[in-house]
Coordinates of N, CA and C in Angstrom, one line a residue:
M267 N 109.2 86.2 100.0 CA 108.6 86.1 99.0 C 108.1 87.5 98.4
I268 N 108.3 87.9 97.2 CA 108.1 89.3 97.0 C 107.4 89.5 96.0
G269 N 106.6 90.1 95.7 CA 105.1 90.8 94.8 C 105.8 91.4 93.2
D270 N 104.9 91.6 92.6 CA 105.1 91.8 91.0 C 106.1 93.0 90.9
L271 N 107.3 93.1 90.0 CA 108.3 94.6 90.4 C 107.9 95.2 89.4
H272 N 107.6 94.7 88.1 CA 107.1 95.4 87.2 C 107.9 97.1 86.7
G273 N 109.2 96.2 86.4 CA 110.3 97.2 86.6 C 110.8 98.1 87.5
S274 N 110.8 97.6 88.2 CA 111.0 99.0 89.6 C 111.9 98.2 90.1
S275 N 113.2 98.0 89.4 CA 114.7 97.9 89.7 C 115.0 99.2 91.3
D276 N 114.5 99.8 91.3 CA 114.8 100.9 92.5 C 114.3 100.5 93.9
L277 N 113.1 99.9 93.7 CA 112.5 99.1 95.1 C 112.7 97.7 95.1
L278 N 113.6 97.0 93.9 CA 114.1 95.6 94.3 C 115.2 96.1 95.1
F279 N 116.1 96.8 94.9 CA 117.4 97.7 96.1 C 117.0 97.4 97.2
E280 N 116.3 98.6 97.3 CA 115.3 99.3 99.0 C 115.0 97.9 99.3
L281 N 114.3 96.8 98.9 CA 113.9 95.3 99.4 C 114.8 94.4 99.5
D282 N 115.8 94.4 99.0 CA 117.1 93.6 98.8 C 117.7 93.8 100.1
R283 N 117.8 95.1 100.5 CA 118.6 96.0 101.5 C 118.0 95.3 102.9
I284 N 116.6 95.3 102.9 CA 115.9 94.2 103.8 C 115.9 93.5 104.4
I285 N 115.8 92.6 103.2 CA 116.1 90.9 103.3 C 117.2 90.6 104.2
D286 N 118.4 91.2 103.3 CA 119.6 90.9 103.7 C 119.6 91.5 105.1
G287 N 119.3 92.6 106.0 CA 119.4 92.7 107.4 C 118.7 91.8 108.3
R288 N 117.2 91.4 107.6 CA 116.6 90.4 108.4 C 116.4 89.4 108.4
Y289 N 116.6 88.9 106.7 CA 116.1 87.4 106.5 C 117.7 86.5 105.7
R290 N 118.4 87.5 105.8 CA 120.1 86.6 105.4 C 119.5 85.2 105.5
G291 N 119.5 84.4 104.3 CA 120.1 82.9 104.3 C 118.5 82.1 104.5
W292 N 117.6 83.1 104.0 CA 116.1 82.3 103.7 C 116.3 82.5 102.2
P293 N 115.5 81.2 102.1 CA 114.8 81.2 100.3 C 114.5 81.6 99.8
V294 N 114.1 82.8 98.5 CA 113.9 84.1 98.6 C 112.2 83.5 97.2
V295 N 111.6 83.3 97.1 CA 110.7 83.4 96.0 C 110.2 84.5 94.9
F296 N 110.2 85.2 94.0 CA 110.0 86.2 93.3 C 108.2 85.8 92.7
L297 N 107.3 86.4 92.4 CA 105.7 85.7 92.1 C 105.7 86.4 90.9
G298 N 107.0 86.9 89.9 CA 106.1 86.6 88.4 C 106.1 88.1 88.2
D299 N 105.6 88.7 86.9 CA 105.6 89.7 86.3 C 106.7 91.1 86.7
Y300 N 107.9 90.7 86.3 CA 109.1 91.3 86.4 C 109.0 92.8 85.2
I301 N 108.5 92.4 84.5 CA 108.4 93.4 83.1 C 107.2 94.2 83.3
D302 N 107.5 95.3 82.2 CA 106.2 96.5 81.7 C 105.5 97.3 82.9
R303 N 104.8 98.1 82.1 CA 104.4 99.3 83.3 C 105.7 100.2 83.7
G304 N 106.8 99.7 84.8 CA 107.9 100.1 85.4 C 108.7 100.5 83.8
E305 N 109.2 101.5 84.7 CA 110.4 101.9 83.6 C 111.7 101.2 83.0
K306 N 111.8 100.2 84.5 CA 113.1 99.4 84.2 C 112.9 97.8 84.1
S307 N 112.8 97.7 83.4 CA 112.2 96.1 82.9 C 113.8 95.3 82.5
R308 N 114.3 96.2 81.7 CA 116.0 95.3 81.5 C 116.5 94.9 83.4
A309 N 116.7 96.4 84.0 CA 117.6 96.1 84.9 C 116.9 95.4 85.7
V310 N 115.4 95.3 86.0 CA 114.9 93.9 87.2 C 115.2 93.0 86.5
L311 N 115.4 92.5 85.3 CA 116.0 91.4 84.8 C 117.4 90.9 84.5
E312 N 117.9 91.5 84.6 CA 119.5 91.7 84.7 C 119.6 91.1 86.0
M313 N 119.5 92.3 87.1 CA 119.6 91.7 88.4 C 119.0 90.3 88.6
L314 N 117.9 89.7 88.3 CA 117.6 88.5 88.6 C 118.1 87.4 87.8
M315 N 118.4 87.6 87.1 CA 119.7 86.8 86.2 C 120.3 86.2 86.9
Q316 N 121.5 87.5 87.4 CA 122.3 87.6 88.0 C 122.2 86.7 89.5
A317 N 121.2 87.0 90.4 CA 121.2 86.7 91.2 C 120.3 85.2 91.0
S318 N 119.7 84.5 90.1 CA 119.1 83.1 90.6 C 119.8 82.8 88.8
P319 N 120.7 82.1 88.5 CA 121.3 82.0 87.1 C 120.8 80.8 87.0
D320 N 120.5 79.2 88.1 CA 120.2 78.1 87.5 C 119.1 77.6 88.7
A321 N 118.9 76.2 88.0 CA 117.7 75.9 89.6 C 118.2 75.9 90.6
S322 N 119.6 75.6 90.9 CA 120.0 75.3 92.3 C 120.2 76.4 93.1
S323 N 119.7 77.7 92.5 CA 119.6 78.7 93.3 C 118.8 78.7 94.8
S324 N 118.8 79.9 95.8 CA 117.6 79.7 96.6 C 117.3 80.5 96.2
I325 N 117.2 81.4 94.9 CA 116.2 82.8 94.6 C 115.8 81.7 93.8
I326 N 114.4 82.2 93.5 CA 113.3 81.2 93.0 C 112.6 82.3 92.5
C327 N 112.5 82.2 90.3 CA 111.9 83.5 90.0 C 111.1 82.8 89.7
L328 N 109.6 83.2 89.7 CA 108.6 82.3 88.9 C 108.1 82.9 87.8
M329 N 107.6 82.4 86.7 CA 107.0 83.4 85.4 C 105.5 84.4 85.8
G330 N 105.6 85.1 85.3 CA 104.2 85.8 85.4 C 103.3 86.1 84.0
N331 N 102.3 86.1 84.2 CA 101.5 86.7 82.7 C 102.2 87.4 81.7
H332 N 102.9 88.5 82.4 CA 103.6 89.3 80.9 C 105.0 89.0 80.7
E333 N 105.5 88.3 81.6 CA 106.7 87.1 80.7 C 105.6 86.4 80.0
R334 N 105.1 85.5 80.2 CA 104.5 84.9 78.8 C 103.9 85.6 77.8
M335 N 103.6 86.7 77.9 CA 102.9 87.8 77.2 C 104.1 88.2 76.0
L336 N 105.1 88.6 76.8 CA 106.5 88.8 75.7 C 106.9 87.4 75.0
L337 N 106.6 86.2 75.9 CA 107.7 85.3 75.2 C 106.9 84.8 74.1
D338 N 105.2 84.8 74.1 CA 104.5 84.9 72.9 C 104.2 86.2 71.9
F339 N 105.2 87.2 72.2 CA 105.4 87.9 71.0 C 106.5 87.5 70.8
L340 N 107.6 87.3 71.2 CA 109.0 86.9 70.5 C 108.7 85.5 69.8
D341 N 107.6 84.5 70.4 CA 107.2 83.4 68.9 C 106.3 83.5 67.9
D342 N 105.3 84.7 68.4 CA 104.7 84.9 67.0 C 104.2 86.5 67.1
P343 N 105.3 87.0 66.4 CA 104.7 88.9 66.8 C 103.7 88.9 65.8
K344 N 103.1 88.0 64.9 CA 102.0 88.6 64.1 C 100.4 88.3 64.9
T345 N 101.0 87.2 66.0 CA 99.6 87.6 66.5 C 99.4 87.7 68.5
G346 N 98.8 88.8 68.3 CA 98.2 89.4 70.2 C 99.4 90.4 70.2
P347 N 100.5 90.7 69.5 CA 101.1 92.1 70.0 C 100.4 93.4 70.7
R348 N 99.5 93.7 70.1 CA 99.0 94.8 70.6 C 98.5 94.5 71.8
R349 N 98.2 93.5 72.4 CA 98.0 93.4 73.6 C 98.9 93.4 75.0
W350 N 99.7 93.1 74.1 CA 101.1 93.1 74.9 C 101.4 94.5 75.2
L351 N 101.4 95.2 73.9 CA 102.1 96.7 73.9 C 101.0 97.8 75.3
R352 N 99.7 97.3 74.8 CA 98.5 97.5 75.8 C 99.0 97.8 77.2
Y353 N 99.5 96.2 77.6 CA 99.3 96.5 78.6 C 100.8 96.8 79.4
G354 N 101.8 97.4 79.0 CA 102.9 97.7 79.2 C 104.1 97.2 78.5
G355 N 104.2 96.7 77.6 CA 105.1 96.2 76.5 C 105.7 97.3 75.9
L356 N 104.7 98.5 76.1 CA 106.2 99.4 75.5 C 107.2 100.1 76.5
Q357 N 107.3 100.1 77.6 CA 107.9 100.5 78.8 C 108.8 99.1 78.4
T358 N 108.9 98.0 78.1 CA 109.8 97.0 78.1 C 110.6 97.0 77.2
L359 N 110.1 97.7 76.1 CA 110.8 98.1 74.8 C 111.7 99.4 74.9
A360 N 111.2 100.3 75.6 CA 112.2 101.6 76.1 C 113.0 101.3 76.5
S361 N 113.0 100.2 77.8 CA 113.8 99.6 78.7 C 114.5 99.6 77.5
F362 N 114.8 98.6 77.1 CA 116.0 97.8 76.0 C 116.3 98.4 74.7
G363 N 115.8 99.8 74.5 CA 116.2 101.1 73.6 C 115.3 100.4 71.9
V364 N 114.2 99.7 72.3 CA 113.9 99.2 71.0 C 112.6 100.1 70.9
P365 N 112.6 101.2 69.6 CA 111.7 102.2 69.3 C 110.7 101.3 68.6
L366 N 109.3 102.0 68.7 CA 108.0 100.7 67.8 C 108.7 101.6 66.9
P367 N 108.0 100.4 65.9 CA 108.1 101.1 63.8 C 107.2 102.0 64.1
R368 N 107.5 102.3 62.6 CA 106.4 104.0 61.9 C 105.4 103.5 61.7
S369 N 104.2 104.4 61.7 CA 102.8 104.5 62.0 C 102.6 103.7 60.7
N370 N 103.3 103.9 59.4 CA 102.8 103.9 57.9 C 103.0 102.6 57.5
S371 N 104.1 101.8 58.2 CA 104.8 100.6 58.0 C 103.7 99.4 57.9
D372 N 103.5 98.5 57.0 CA 102.7 97.2 57.3 C 102.6 96.7 58.5
D373 N 102.1 96.5 59.3 CA 101.7 95.8 60.7 C 102.4 94.7 61.0
A374 N 102.2 93.3 59.8 CA 102.8 92.2 60.2 C 104.2 92.3 60.1
R375 N 104.6 92.8 58.8 CA 106.1 93.2 59.0 C 106.9 93.8 60.1
A376 N 106.2 94.9 60.0 CA 106.5 95.6 61.0 C 106.4 94.8 62.7
F377 N 105.5 94.4 63.0 CA 106.4 93.9 64.2 C 107.3 92.6 64.3
E378 N 107.2 91.5 62.8 CA 108.9 90.9 62.9 C 109.7 91.7 63.2
E379 N 109.7 92.7 62.8 CA 111.1 93.4 62.9 C 111.0 93.8 64.2
L380 N 110.1 94.6 64.9 CA 110.1 94.9 66.2 C 111.0 94.1 67.0
R381 N 109.8 92.2 66.5 CA 110.6 91.4 67.8 C 112.0 90.7 66.9
D382 N 112.3 91.3 66.1 CA 113.5 90.8 65.7 C 114.7 92.2 66.4
R383 N 114.8 93.2 66.8 CA 115.4 94.0 67.2 C 115.2 93.8 68.8
L384 N 113.8 93.5 69.0 CA 113.9 93.1 70.6 C 114.8 92.1 71.0
A385 N 114.7 91.0 70.1 CA 115.3 90.0 70.3 C 116.8 89.6 70.6
E386 N 117.2 90.8 69.7 CA 118.9 91.4 69.4 C 119.1 91.9 71.0
A387 N 118.3 92.5 71.6 CA 118.5 93.7 72.6 C 118.9 92.8 73.6
M388 N 117.5 92.1 73.7 CA 117.6 91.1 74.9 C 118.4 90.0 75.0
G389 N 118.7 89.6 74.0 CA 120.1 88.3 73.9 C 119.5 86.9 74.0
P390 N 120.1 85.7 73.7 CA 119.8 84.5 73.8 C 119.7 83.9 75.2
E391 N 120.7 84.2 75.8 CA 120.9 84.2 77.5 C 119.6 84.5 78.1
M392 N 119.1 85.8 77.8 CA 117.9 86.4 78.8 C 116.7 85.8 78.5
I393 N 116.9 85.6 77.2 CA 114.9 84.5 76.4 C 115.2 83.4 77.2
T394 N 116.4 82.6 76.7 CA 116.4 81.5 77.8 C 115.9 81.4 79.4
W395 N 116.5 82.4 79.8 CA 116.3 82.2 81.4 C 114.8 82.5 81.2
L396 N 114.2 83.4 80.7 CA 112.7 83.8 80.6 C 112.1 82.4 80.5
R397 N 112.2 81.8 79.4 CA 111.5 80.8 78.8 C 111.6 79.5 80.3
H398 N 112.6 79.3 80.8 CA 112.8 78.5 81.7 C 112.5 78.5 83.3
R399 N 111.5 79.8 83.5 CA 110.6 80.7 84.6 C 109.7 79.2 85.3
P400 N 109.9 79.0 86.6 CA 108.8 77.9 86.3 C 107.3 78.3 86.8
L401 N 106.4 77.8 87.1 CA 105.0 78.2 87.1 C 104.7 78.2 88.3
N402 N 105.4 77.5 89.4 CA 105.1 77.0 91.1 C 106.2 77.1 91.7
W403 N 106.0 76.9 92.7 CA 107.1 76.1 93.9 C 106.3 76.2 95.2
R404 N 106.7 74.7 95.9 CA 106.2 74.2 96.3 C 107.5 74.1 97.7
T405 N 106.9 74.1 99.1 CA 107.4 73.9 100.3 C 106.3 73.5 101.0
G406 N 106.3 72.3 102.0 CA 105.1 72.0 102.4 C 103.9 71.9 102.3
N407 N 103.1 72.8 102.7 CA 101.7 73.3 102.2 C 101.2 75.0 101.7
L408 N 102.8 75.2 101.1 CA 102.9 76.5 100.9 C 103.3 76.4 99.2
W409 N 102.1 77.0 98.3 CA 102.1 76.7 96.9 C 102.8 78.3 96.4
F410 N 103.7 78.5 95.6 CA 103.7 80.0 94.8 C 103.7 80.1 93.6
V411 N 102.3 80.6 93.3 CA 102.3 81.3 91.9 C 102.0 82.7 92.1
H412 N 102.0 82.5 90.2 CA 101.7 84.4 89.8 C 100.3 84.5 90.1
A413 N 99.3 84.1 89.8 CA 98.2 84.9 89.9 C 96.8 84.0 90.6
G414 N 96.9 83.0 90.8 CA 95.9 82.4 91.7 C 95.7 80.7 91.0
A415 N 94.4 79.4 91.6 CA 94.5 78.6 91.6 C 92.9 78.0 91.6
D416 N 92.4 77.2 91.3 CA 91.3 77.1 90.9 C 91.4 76.2 92.1
P417 N 90.1 76.4 93.2 CA 89.8 76.5 94.5 C 89.6 74.9 95.0
D418 N 88.7 74.1 93.4 CA 88.3 73.3 93.7 C 89.3 72.1 93.1
L419 N 90.6 72.4 92.6 CA 91.2 71.5 92.1 C 92.5 71.2 92.9
P420 N 93.0 70.4 93.2 CA 94.4 70.0 94.1 C 95.5 70.5 93.4
M421 N 95.9 71.2 94.1 CA 97.1 72.2 93.4 C 98.3 71.4 92.6
E422 N 98.3 70.2 92.5 CA 98.9 69.1 91.4 C 98.5 69.3 90.2
D423 N 97.3 69.2 90.1 CA 96.2 69.7 88.8 C 96.2 70.9 88.2
Q424 N 96.7 71.7 88.7 CA 96.0 73.0 88.0 C 96.4 73.2 86.5
D425 N 95.7 73.9 85.9 CA 95.8 74.5 84.6 C 96.9 75.7 84.5
P426 N 97.9 75.8 83.7 CA 98.7 76.6 83.9 C 98.1 77.6 83.5
D427 N 97.7 78.2 82.9 CA 97.0 79.3 82.4 C 96.5 79.9 83.5
V428 N 95.2 79.1 84.6 CA 95.0 79.7 85.7 C 96.0 80.2 86.5
L429 N 97.7 79.1 86.6 CA 98.5 79.3 87.4 C 98.7 81.0 87.1
L430 N 98.5 81.2 85.6 CA 99.4 82.8 85.3 C 98.6 83.5 85.0
W431 N 97.1 83.5 84.7 CA 96.1 84.4 84.7 C 94.8 84.3 86.0
G432 N 94.8 83.5 86.9 CA 94.1 83.6 87.6 C 92.2 82.6 87.9
H433 N 91.7 82.9 88.5 CA 90.4 81.9 88.5 C 89.4 82.7 88.8
R434 N 88.4 82.5 87.8 CA 87.4 83.6 88.8 C 86.6 83.2 90.4
R435 N 86.7 82.3 90.3 CA 86.4 81.8 92.4 C 87.4 81.8 93.0
F436 N 89.0 82.2 92.3 CA 90.4 82.1 93.6 C 90.2 83.0 94.4
R437 N 89.4 84.6 94.5 CA 89.5 85.2 95.4 C 88.3 85.4 96.0
T438 N 87.1 84.4 96.0 CA 86.3 84.0 96.8 C 85.7 83.0 97.6
Q439 N 86.5 82.4 96.7 CA 86.1 81.0 97.7 C 87.4 80.0 98.7
V440 N 86.9 79.6 99.7 CA 87.9 79.0 100.6 C 88.5 77.8 100.1
R441 N 89.6 77.6 100.5 CA 90.2 76.2 100.0 C 90.0 75.6 101.0
R442 N 90.0 74.3 100.8 CA 89.2 73.4 102.1 C 90.4 72.3 102.1
D443 N 91.6 72.2 101.6 CA 92.6 71.2 101.7 C 93.7 71.1 102.0
G444 N 93.5 72.6 103.0 CA 94.8 72.7 104.1 C 95.9 73.4 103.6
Q445 N 96.0 73.9 101.7 CA 97.4 74.2 101.3 C 96.8 75.6 100.9
W446 N 97.8 76.4 101.2 CA 98.1 78.0 101.2 C 98.5 78.4 99.7
V447 N 97.9 79.6 99.0 CA 98.6 79.5 97.9 C 99.1 80.9 97.9
V448 N 100.4 81.1 98.1 CA 100.9 83.0 98.1 C 100.8 83.5 96.5
H449 N 100.5 84.6 96.0 CA 100.7 85.4 94.8 C 100.2 86.4 94.8
G450 N 100.8 87.1 93.5 CA 100.4 88.4 93.2 C 99.5 88.7 92.3
H451 N 99.9 89.0 91.4 CA 98.9 89.8 89.6 C 97.9 90.4 90.1
T452 N 97.1 90.2 91.5 CA 95.7 91.3 91.9 C 96.1 91.8 92.8
I453 N 96.1 93.1 92.3 CA 96.3 94.6 93.1 C 96.1 94.5 94.5
V454 N 96.3 94.5 95.6 CA 95.3 95.0 96.8 C 96.2 95.9 97.2
E455 N 95.5 96.9 98.2 CA 96.1 97.8 99.1 C 96.8 97.6 100.3
T456 N 96.7 96.4 100.9 CA 97.5 96.0 102.2 C 97.9 94.3 101.9
P457 N 99.2 94.0 101.8 CA 98.9 92.8 101.9 C 98.3 92.0 102.6
H458 N 97.9 90.4 102.9 CA 97.3 89.7 103.7 C 97.1 88.6 103.2
A459 N 97.1 87.7 104.2 CA 97.1 86.2 104.6 C 95.1 86.1 105.1
K460 N 94.8 85.3 104.6 CA 93.2 84.9 104.6 C 92.2 83.8 103.6
D461 N 92.0 82.8 104.0 CA 91.3 82.0 103.3 C 91.7 81.0 102.5
G462 N 93.2 80.7 103.1 CA 94.0 80.4 102.2 C 94.8 81.0 101.2
R463 N 94.9 82.0 101.4 CA 95.6 83.2 100.2 C 96.6 83.8 100.8
I464 N 97.1 84.3 100.4 CA 98.5 85.0 100.9 C 99.0 86.2 99.8
A465 N 98.5 87.0 99.6 CA 98.1 88.5 98.2 C 99.3 89.2 98.7
L466 N 100.1 89.6 97.7 CA 101.5 90.3 98.0 C 101.8 91.2 97.0
D467 N 100.8 91.4 95.7 CA 100.9 92.3 94.8 C 100.1 93.9 95.4
T468 N 100.9 94.9 95.9 CA 100.8 96.1 96.3 C 100.7 97.2 94.9
G469 N 100.7 97.2 93.6 CA 101.2 97.9 92.8 C 102.4 98.6 92.7
A470 N 103.5 97.8 92.7 CA 104.5 98.8 93.6 C 105.2 99.3 92.2
Y471 N 104.4 99.7 91.3 CA 105.2 100.5 90.2 C 104.2 101.5 89.9
A472 N 103.1 101.6 90.5 CA 102.3 102.7 90.7 C 102.1 103.8 92.1
T473 N 102.6 102.3 93.0 CA 102.7 103.3 94.6 C 104.2 103.0 95.3
G474 N 105.0 102.8 95.1 CA 105.9 102.8 94.7 C 106.1 102.0 96.4
R475 N 105.3 101.0 97.1 CA 105.0 100.0 97.9 C 105.4 98.6 97.2
L476 N 106.6 98.1 97.2 CA 106.5 97.0 96.5 C 106.9 96.0 98.2
S477 N 106.0 94.8 98.2 CA 105.3 94.1 99.5 C 106.1 92.5 99.2
A478 N 106.4 92.1 100.5 CA 106.6 90.9 100.8 C 106.7 90.1 101.6
A479 N 106.6 88.9 101.9 CA 106.2 88.2 103.8 C 107.1 87.1 103.6
A480 N 107.1 87.0 105.2 CA 108.3 86.0 105.6 C 107.4 84.9 106.4
I481 N 108.0 84.0 105.7 CA 106.7 82.8 106.3 C 107.6 81.6 106.9
S482 N 107.1 81.4 108.3 CA 107.8 80.5 108.7 C 106.7 80.1 109.9
R483 N 106.7 78.6 110.1 CA 106.1 78.3 111.4 C 104.4 78.7 111.6
G484 N 104.1 78.5 110.3 CA 102.5 78.8 110.5 C 102.3 80.9 110.3
E485 N 103.7 81.3 110.5 CA 103.4 82.4 111.0 C 104.1 83.5 109.5
V486 N 102.9 84.3 109.1 CA 103.4 85.5 108.2 C 103.8 87.0 108.5
E487 N 104.7 87.3 108.0 CA 105.1 88.7 108.5 C 105.1 89.7 107.1
F488 N 104.9 90.3 107.0 CA 104.8 92.0 105.7 C 105.6 92.4 106.0
F489 N 106.3 92.9 105.2 CA 106.8 94.0 105.2 C 107.0 94.8 103.6
Q490 N 107.2 96.3 103.6 CA 107.2 96.6 102.2 C 108.2 97.7 102.6
T491 N 108.7 98.6 100.8 CA 109.7 99.1 101.1 C 108.4 100.6 101.4
G492 N 109.6 101.5 101.6 CA 108.9 102.7 102.1 C 108.7 102.7 103.4
T493 N 108.8 101.7 104.3 CA 108.8 101.9 106.1 C 109.2 100.9 106.4
D494 N 109.2 101.4 107.5 CA 110.9 100.0 108.6 C 109.6 99.2 109.6
K495 N 108.1 99.2 108.7 CA 107.1 98.9 109.9 C 107.1 97.4 109.3
Q496 N 106.8 96.3 110.2 CA 106.4 95.1 110.0 C 105.0 95.1 110.3
F497 N 104.5 94.0 109.6 CA 103.0 93.9 109.9 C 102.6 92.5 109.7

């Protein structure tokens, strides 16, 4: 179970070596946010597409809110492009070799042209793969989502926006139904398991620490890039 990548393909390579050495054959769940902020979004997407080409794969890649923002831009470049660009879309565009429009261009038309250039650089196969990313994955009483969940609702009844963007009580209210939510999205200093939550986003693009968890028989073992220690 691997936290937010944000364009850190070098850390993904490093973590893959750890997994191959210690946990070969285990199912692997990526918690979303593969793009933006880091410099190698395209490389990360290409690696994940190759590793999980279809739903039968033992590698599960969930959708994060940054993938959702990118798809929203592709669907409607006139609405909200600045939000995506402000939160890391510039780095994603650069990774695909797509320049920003000239500053004196008409905004609506310029963003449409930007969308067209990005869609061409990504190609239909990659865009289709992104559109088909699930919002959650479950095994037993473990639920894997990108951002969080409403602690007052059963996991089967969660709002998709909450799974992608989080909930204001998620980090402070204990779940009482025995379900554990494994998530990224919110950067923490150290990955941890507490009160029905397992947090794995350690800001890899900024810290160089991509974190993961091996979960089995009610035990959680954390590991990350940059160290051989397990904790």
